[in-house]
Each structure stands twice: as C-alpha cells, then as structure tokens.
XYZ file of C-alpha atoms in Angstrom:
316
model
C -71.101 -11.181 17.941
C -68.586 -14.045 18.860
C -64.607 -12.386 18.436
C -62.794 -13.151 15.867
C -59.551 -15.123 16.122
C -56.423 -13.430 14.098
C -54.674 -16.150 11.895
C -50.825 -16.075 11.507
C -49.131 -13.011 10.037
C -47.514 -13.249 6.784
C -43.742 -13.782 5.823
C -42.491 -9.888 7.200
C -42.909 -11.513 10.443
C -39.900 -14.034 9.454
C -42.091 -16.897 10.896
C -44.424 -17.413 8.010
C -44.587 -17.098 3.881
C -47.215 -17.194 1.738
C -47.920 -19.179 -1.514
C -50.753 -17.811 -4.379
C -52.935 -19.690 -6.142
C -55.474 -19.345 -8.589
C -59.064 -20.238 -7.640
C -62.458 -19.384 -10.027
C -64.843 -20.529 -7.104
C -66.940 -17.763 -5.796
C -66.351 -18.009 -2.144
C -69.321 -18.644 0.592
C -69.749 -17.497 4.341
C -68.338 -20.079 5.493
C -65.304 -19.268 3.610
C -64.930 -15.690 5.077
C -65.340 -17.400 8.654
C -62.405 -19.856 7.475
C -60.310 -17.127 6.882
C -60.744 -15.084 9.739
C -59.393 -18.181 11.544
C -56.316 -18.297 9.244
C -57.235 -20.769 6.698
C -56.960 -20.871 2.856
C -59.088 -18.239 1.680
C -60.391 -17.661 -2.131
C -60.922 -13.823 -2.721
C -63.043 -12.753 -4.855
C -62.593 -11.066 -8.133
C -66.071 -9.795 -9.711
C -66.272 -13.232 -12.300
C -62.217 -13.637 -12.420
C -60.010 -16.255 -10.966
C -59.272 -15.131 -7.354
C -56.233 -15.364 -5.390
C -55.740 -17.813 -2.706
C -53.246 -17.252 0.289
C -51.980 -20.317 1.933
C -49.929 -19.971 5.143
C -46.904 -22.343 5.610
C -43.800 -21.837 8.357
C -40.797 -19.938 6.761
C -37.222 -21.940 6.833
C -35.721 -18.479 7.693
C -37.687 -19.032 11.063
C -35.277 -22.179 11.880
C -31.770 -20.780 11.209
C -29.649 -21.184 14.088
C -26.564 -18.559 14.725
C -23.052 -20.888 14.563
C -21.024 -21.013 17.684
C -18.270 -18.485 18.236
C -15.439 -21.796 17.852
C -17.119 -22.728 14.474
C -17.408 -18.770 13.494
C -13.940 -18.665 14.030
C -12.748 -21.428 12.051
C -14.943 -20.050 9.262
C -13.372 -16.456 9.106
C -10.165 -18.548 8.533
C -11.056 -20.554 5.848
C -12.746 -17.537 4.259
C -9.535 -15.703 4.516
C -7.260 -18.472 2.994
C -9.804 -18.175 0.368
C -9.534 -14.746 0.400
C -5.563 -15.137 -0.247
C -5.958 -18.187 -2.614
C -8.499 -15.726 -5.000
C -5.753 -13.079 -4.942
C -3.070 -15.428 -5.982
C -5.503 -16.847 -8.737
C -6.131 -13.233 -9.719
C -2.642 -12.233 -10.167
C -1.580 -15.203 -11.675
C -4.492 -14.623 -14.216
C -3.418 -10.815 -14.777
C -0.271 -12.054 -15.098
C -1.142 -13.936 -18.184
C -3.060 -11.448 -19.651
C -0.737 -8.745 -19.554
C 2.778 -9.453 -21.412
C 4.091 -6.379 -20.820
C 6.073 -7.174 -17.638
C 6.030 -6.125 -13.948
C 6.611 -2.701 -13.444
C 8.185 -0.947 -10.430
C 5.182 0.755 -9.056
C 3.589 -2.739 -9.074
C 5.759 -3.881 -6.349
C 5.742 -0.761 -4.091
C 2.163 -1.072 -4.173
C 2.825 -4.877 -2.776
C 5.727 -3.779 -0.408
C 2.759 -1.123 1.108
C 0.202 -4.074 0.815
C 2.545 -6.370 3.127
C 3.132 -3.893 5.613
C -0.357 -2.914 6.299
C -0.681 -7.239 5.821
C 1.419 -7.729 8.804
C 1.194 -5.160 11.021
C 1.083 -5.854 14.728
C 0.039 -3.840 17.904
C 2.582 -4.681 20.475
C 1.778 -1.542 22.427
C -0.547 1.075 22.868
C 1.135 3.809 20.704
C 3.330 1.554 18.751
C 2.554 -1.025 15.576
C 5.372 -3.444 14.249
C 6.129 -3.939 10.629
C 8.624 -5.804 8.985
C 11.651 -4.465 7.749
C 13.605 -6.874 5.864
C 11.813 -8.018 2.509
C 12.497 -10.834 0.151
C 10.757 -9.564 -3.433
C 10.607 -12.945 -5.777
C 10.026 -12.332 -9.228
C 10.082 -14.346 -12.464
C 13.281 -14.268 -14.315
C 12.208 -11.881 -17.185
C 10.883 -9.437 -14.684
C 13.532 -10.113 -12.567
C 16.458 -9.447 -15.048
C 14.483 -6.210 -16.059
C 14.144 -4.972 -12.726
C 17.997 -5.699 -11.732
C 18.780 -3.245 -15.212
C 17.516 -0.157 -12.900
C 20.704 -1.223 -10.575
C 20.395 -0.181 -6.680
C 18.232 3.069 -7.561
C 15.126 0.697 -8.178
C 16.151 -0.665 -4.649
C 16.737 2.619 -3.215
C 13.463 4.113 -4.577
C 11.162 1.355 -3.097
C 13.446 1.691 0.348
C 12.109 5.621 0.249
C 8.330 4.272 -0.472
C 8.286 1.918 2.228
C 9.538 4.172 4.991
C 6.904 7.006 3.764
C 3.902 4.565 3.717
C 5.052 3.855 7.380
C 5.159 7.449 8.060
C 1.922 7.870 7.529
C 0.657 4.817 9.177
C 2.594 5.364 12.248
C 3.942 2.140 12.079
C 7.732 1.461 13.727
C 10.523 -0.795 12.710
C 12.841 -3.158 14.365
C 15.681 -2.321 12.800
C 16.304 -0.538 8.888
C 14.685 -1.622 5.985
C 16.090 -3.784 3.754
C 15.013 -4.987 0.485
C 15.904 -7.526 -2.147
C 15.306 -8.800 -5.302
C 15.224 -12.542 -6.326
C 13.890 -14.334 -9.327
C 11.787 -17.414 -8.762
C 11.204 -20.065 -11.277
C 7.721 -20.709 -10.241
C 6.305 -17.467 -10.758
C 5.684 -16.327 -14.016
C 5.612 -12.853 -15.441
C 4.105 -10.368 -14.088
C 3.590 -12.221 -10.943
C 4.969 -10.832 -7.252
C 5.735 -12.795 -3.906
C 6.963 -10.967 -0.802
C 8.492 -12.231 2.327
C 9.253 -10.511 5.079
C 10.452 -10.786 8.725
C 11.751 -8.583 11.835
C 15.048 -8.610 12.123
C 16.722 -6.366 15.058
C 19.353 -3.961 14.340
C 20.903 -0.688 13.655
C 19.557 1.595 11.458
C 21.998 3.528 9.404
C 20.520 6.986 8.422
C 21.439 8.034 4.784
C 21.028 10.752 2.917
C 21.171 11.327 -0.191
C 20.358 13.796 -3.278
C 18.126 13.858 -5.792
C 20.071 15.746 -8.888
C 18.575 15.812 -12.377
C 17.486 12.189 -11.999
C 20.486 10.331 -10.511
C 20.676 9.948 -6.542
C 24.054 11.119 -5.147
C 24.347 9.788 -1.519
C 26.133 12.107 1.058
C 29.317 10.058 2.402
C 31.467 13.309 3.789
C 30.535 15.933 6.020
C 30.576 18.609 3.563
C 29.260 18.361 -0.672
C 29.827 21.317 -2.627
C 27.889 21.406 -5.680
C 28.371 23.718 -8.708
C 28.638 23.922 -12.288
C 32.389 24.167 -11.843
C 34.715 20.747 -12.440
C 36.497 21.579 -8.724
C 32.870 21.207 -7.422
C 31.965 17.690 -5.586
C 28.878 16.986 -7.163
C 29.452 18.761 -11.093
C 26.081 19.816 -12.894
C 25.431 21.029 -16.169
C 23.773 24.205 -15.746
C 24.955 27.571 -16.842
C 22.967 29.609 -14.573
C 24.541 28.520 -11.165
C 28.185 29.379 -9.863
C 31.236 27.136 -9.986
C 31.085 26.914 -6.401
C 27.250 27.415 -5.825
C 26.445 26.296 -2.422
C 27.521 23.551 0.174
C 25.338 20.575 2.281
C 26.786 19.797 5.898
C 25.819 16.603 7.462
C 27.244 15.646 10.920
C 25.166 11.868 10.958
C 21.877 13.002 11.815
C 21.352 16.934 10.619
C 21.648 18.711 7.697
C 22.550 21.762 6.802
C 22.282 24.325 3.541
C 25.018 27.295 2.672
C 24.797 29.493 -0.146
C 28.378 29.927 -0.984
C 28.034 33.653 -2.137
C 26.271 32.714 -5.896
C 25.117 35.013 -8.316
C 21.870 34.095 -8.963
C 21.125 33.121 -5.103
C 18.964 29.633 -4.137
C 15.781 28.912 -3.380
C 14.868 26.312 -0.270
C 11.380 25.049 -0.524
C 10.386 28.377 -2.836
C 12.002 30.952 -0.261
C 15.434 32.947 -0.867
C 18.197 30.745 1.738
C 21.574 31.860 2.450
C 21.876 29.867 5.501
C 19.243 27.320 6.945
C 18.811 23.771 8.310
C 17.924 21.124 6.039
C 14.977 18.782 6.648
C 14.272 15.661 4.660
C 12.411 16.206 1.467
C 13.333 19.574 1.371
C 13.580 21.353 -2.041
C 16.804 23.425 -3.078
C 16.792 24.552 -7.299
C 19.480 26.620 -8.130
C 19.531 28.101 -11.610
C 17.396 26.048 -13.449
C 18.514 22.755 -11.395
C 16.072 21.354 -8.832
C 17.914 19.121 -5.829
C 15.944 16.763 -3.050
C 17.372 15.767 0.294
C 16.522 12.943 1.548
C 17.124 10.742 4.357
C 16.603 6.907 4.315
C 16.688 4.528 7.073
C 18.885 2.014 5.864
C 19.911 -1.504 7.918
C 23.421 -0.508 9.129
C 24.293 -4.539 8.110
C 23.878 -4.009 4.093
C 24.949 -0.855 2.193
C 22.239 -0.821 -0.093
C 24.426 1.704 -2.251
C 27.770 -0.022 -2.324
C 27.324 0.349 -6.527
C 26.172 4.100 -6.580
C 28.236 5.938 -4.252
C 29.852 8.160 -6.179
C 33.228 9.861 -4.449
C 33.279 13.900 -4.197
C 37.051 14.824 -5.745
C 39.340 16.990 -4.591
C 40.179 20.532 -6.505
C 43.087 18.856 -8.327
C 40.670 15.667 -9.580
C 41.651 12.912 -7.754
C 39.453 10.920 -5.456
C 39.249 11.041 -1.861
C-alpha cells in the first residue's frame, strides 16, 4: 500500500488556520485520497450537510519581533501615555467630586512621587527628593493653608516614614510647600520636586491631645499645674508630672515623683530613654515623641512654636 503523505497541521501549530464550510455532497474515494494529501475535504454526515476544512497560512505565522531601539521608543510613548491617562483621570475625578482635596489625598501623592523618582546611585543606597512644591487650586489651596503649619508638619512626618520603609535616603531635610495654581482645578494635585543638598535639622516634637508642641529647650516639664511648660487639662496627673530632656539628637523621659506614675509604650517608666514614636499617657493624657528631619534652611514651625514659661509666667 503506497504511504500516505500528512497534510499541514491545523492553526495550534501557529503556521496554519482553518476555515468551515458547509458541503451536502457525499464524498467519493477520491476525496478521502485528497485529503490525506491535505486538500479540502467534505466529511460526511449520514444525509446532513458535512463540514469542510480548508487550510490557509495563519498571519500570526508572519509577525516579526520589533528591534530593541524601536522597543524602546515604544515603552516611552506608552509611559507618557501612561502619565497623560493619569492626568486625564484626575482631572475627571476632579470634576466629579466637589467636595475638595483632602489631606490624605496629597500624602498619598507625596508617597507616589517618591517611589516616582527614586534613583539607585549605589548599591545599598536609593535617592529621593526632598524638597517638594505641592500646587493646588485656589479653593483647595486656601482650605489646606486653614490647617496652618500642622498640615505641613503632618505630611513632613508621612514622607520621612514612607522612606523608612523603603530604605530610601535624602540629600538633605525635607521640605514641603504649598502653592495654589490657577490651572488646576479642584480637587486636582501637581508635585514638583528636586534634590537639594543640605543640613538636616532634627526636630522633635509632641503630640498632646491633638496639637504638636515642638521641643526648643533642653528640658519640657509637663503637668497639669500652670508653672508646668507644656499645661494640660487633666486632673489625674501631678502639677509637675514628669520632664523630656533633649541634648540635639537623644531623648530622654523622667517621672518627676507623680502620684499616679506613667506609662512608656504600656510599661511603668521612672527613668528611660526616649525613642521616636514612643508612647508616654499619663493620667488619662496620651503624649507622642517624635522626631522629624527638617531642612536646617526653613523652620517649618516658625508659626507653632509655642515658648515653655518660667514659674512666675513670663516667657523665656
């Protein structure tokens, strides 16, 4: 018996497709040799119209892979697509929503631009910027500068933990302002940031029934008491309750003999250092410490900074 010669495969093969078509024409011998050589075949089907397969080269087969230079250029225009969609996006959330920017919308933009436009300059270290230029429209701008430096301050403290956690470094400290913009409308956010060089100033501050005190003398006392440097309204701590010691770059908690004793980070303290973020409460007052690298060129809290007093009321 002469062999048989095998006719193209189909499409799986990514060389060929087929097509179907409908045929009512009971097929002969010679049709069965005919399709053992790959040609049109009509199958069969007991009296109904039969299928016919028709072989034909699949355009798939002819793609050709674009050269690295034009592959390139491609990932570029895709990403100033990429960028023009997001801009289109916000702009079209922007009209949606009338309710106006709020802050966590531009910390999540702040941590957006550093991960945006950070750079491996060594093996163990990655660059980010640390001076920012947050444009806003003028209604979101004007209710944004109504938080005062705190707003400022807050998005300072997000920035530096979202690097934390990224391992990313800074050139110098972060700094951070606020500018309306005509162009943009509301609800709309556009960030620009550089490296700038220079000292970072190292500022802590606390955290005290929702207004930030920063620390601007080596030694705070805080108490219920008026002779106290940082007064708070709570009848369950002492007059003179305890005392933080900074000396520029640690701090330092002392209980100052109080009735009802403190608590740092959940545990009884009468004496310990003081790392950033720790925890003190004290009667039913809760107080954060916190340190924030600040540029040493702008002080960011020129409008909070509140002045301990002396025992006899006047200011320092």
């Amino acid at each position: 018996m002469p062999s048989r010669a095998h006719g193209p495969e189909p499409c799986a093969s990514a060389n060929f497709a087929t097509r179907a078509h409908v045929s009512t024409r009971e097929p002969t011998e010679r049709d069965y040799h005919r399709a053992d050589a790959g040609y049109s075949v009509g199958i069969p089907g007991a009296g109904k119209p039969s299928c016919r397969l028709t072989t034909r080269p699949c355009p798939a087969a002819n793609i050709k892979l674009p050269s690295p230079s034009f592959a390139g250029s491609l990932l570029g225009l895709l990403d100033n697509f990429e960028k023009g969609l997001e801009r289109a996006v916000n702009g079209a959330f922007a009209k949606t929503f009338k309710s106006g920017l709020q802050p966590v919308e531009i910390a999540s933009a702040l941590r957006r631009e550093l991960d945006t436009k950070a750079a491996v300059v060594a093996r163990d270290r990655i660059l980010v910027p640390n001076k920012f230029s947050v444009r806003l429209s003028h209604l979101d701008f004007e209710r944004m500068a109504g938080l005062g430096q705190t707003l400022t301050d807050e998005l300072t403290q997000q920035v530096q933990q979202h690097a934390t956690t990224q391992r990313y470094s800074f050139a110098g400290g972060i700094s951070i302002l606020l500018a309306p913009d005509p162009t943009l409308v509301q609800g709309m956010i556009e960030i620009d940031s550089v490296h700038v060089k220079g000292t970072v100033a190292w500022t802590p501050v606390l955290d005290i029934a929702g207004k930030r005190y920063p620390i601007t003398h080596s030694r705070t006392v805080i108490g219920r008491g008026s002779d106290a440097d940082i007064t708070v309204d709570d009848t369950g701590i002492s007059r003179r309750h305890v005392e933080i010691l900074w000396d520029g770059t640690r701090a330092q908690v002392n209980d100052l003999g109080s009735t009802n004793g403190s608590l740092l980070n959940g545990a009884p303290v009468s004496r310990a250092p003081l790392a950033p973020d720790s925890v003190i409460d004290i009667g039913r007052t809760r107080i954060q410490f916190r340190v924030l690298a600040q540029s040493a060129d702008v002080d960011q809290f020129a409008d909070l900074r509140a002045e301990p007093r002396h025992p006899d009321g006047d200011l320092r």
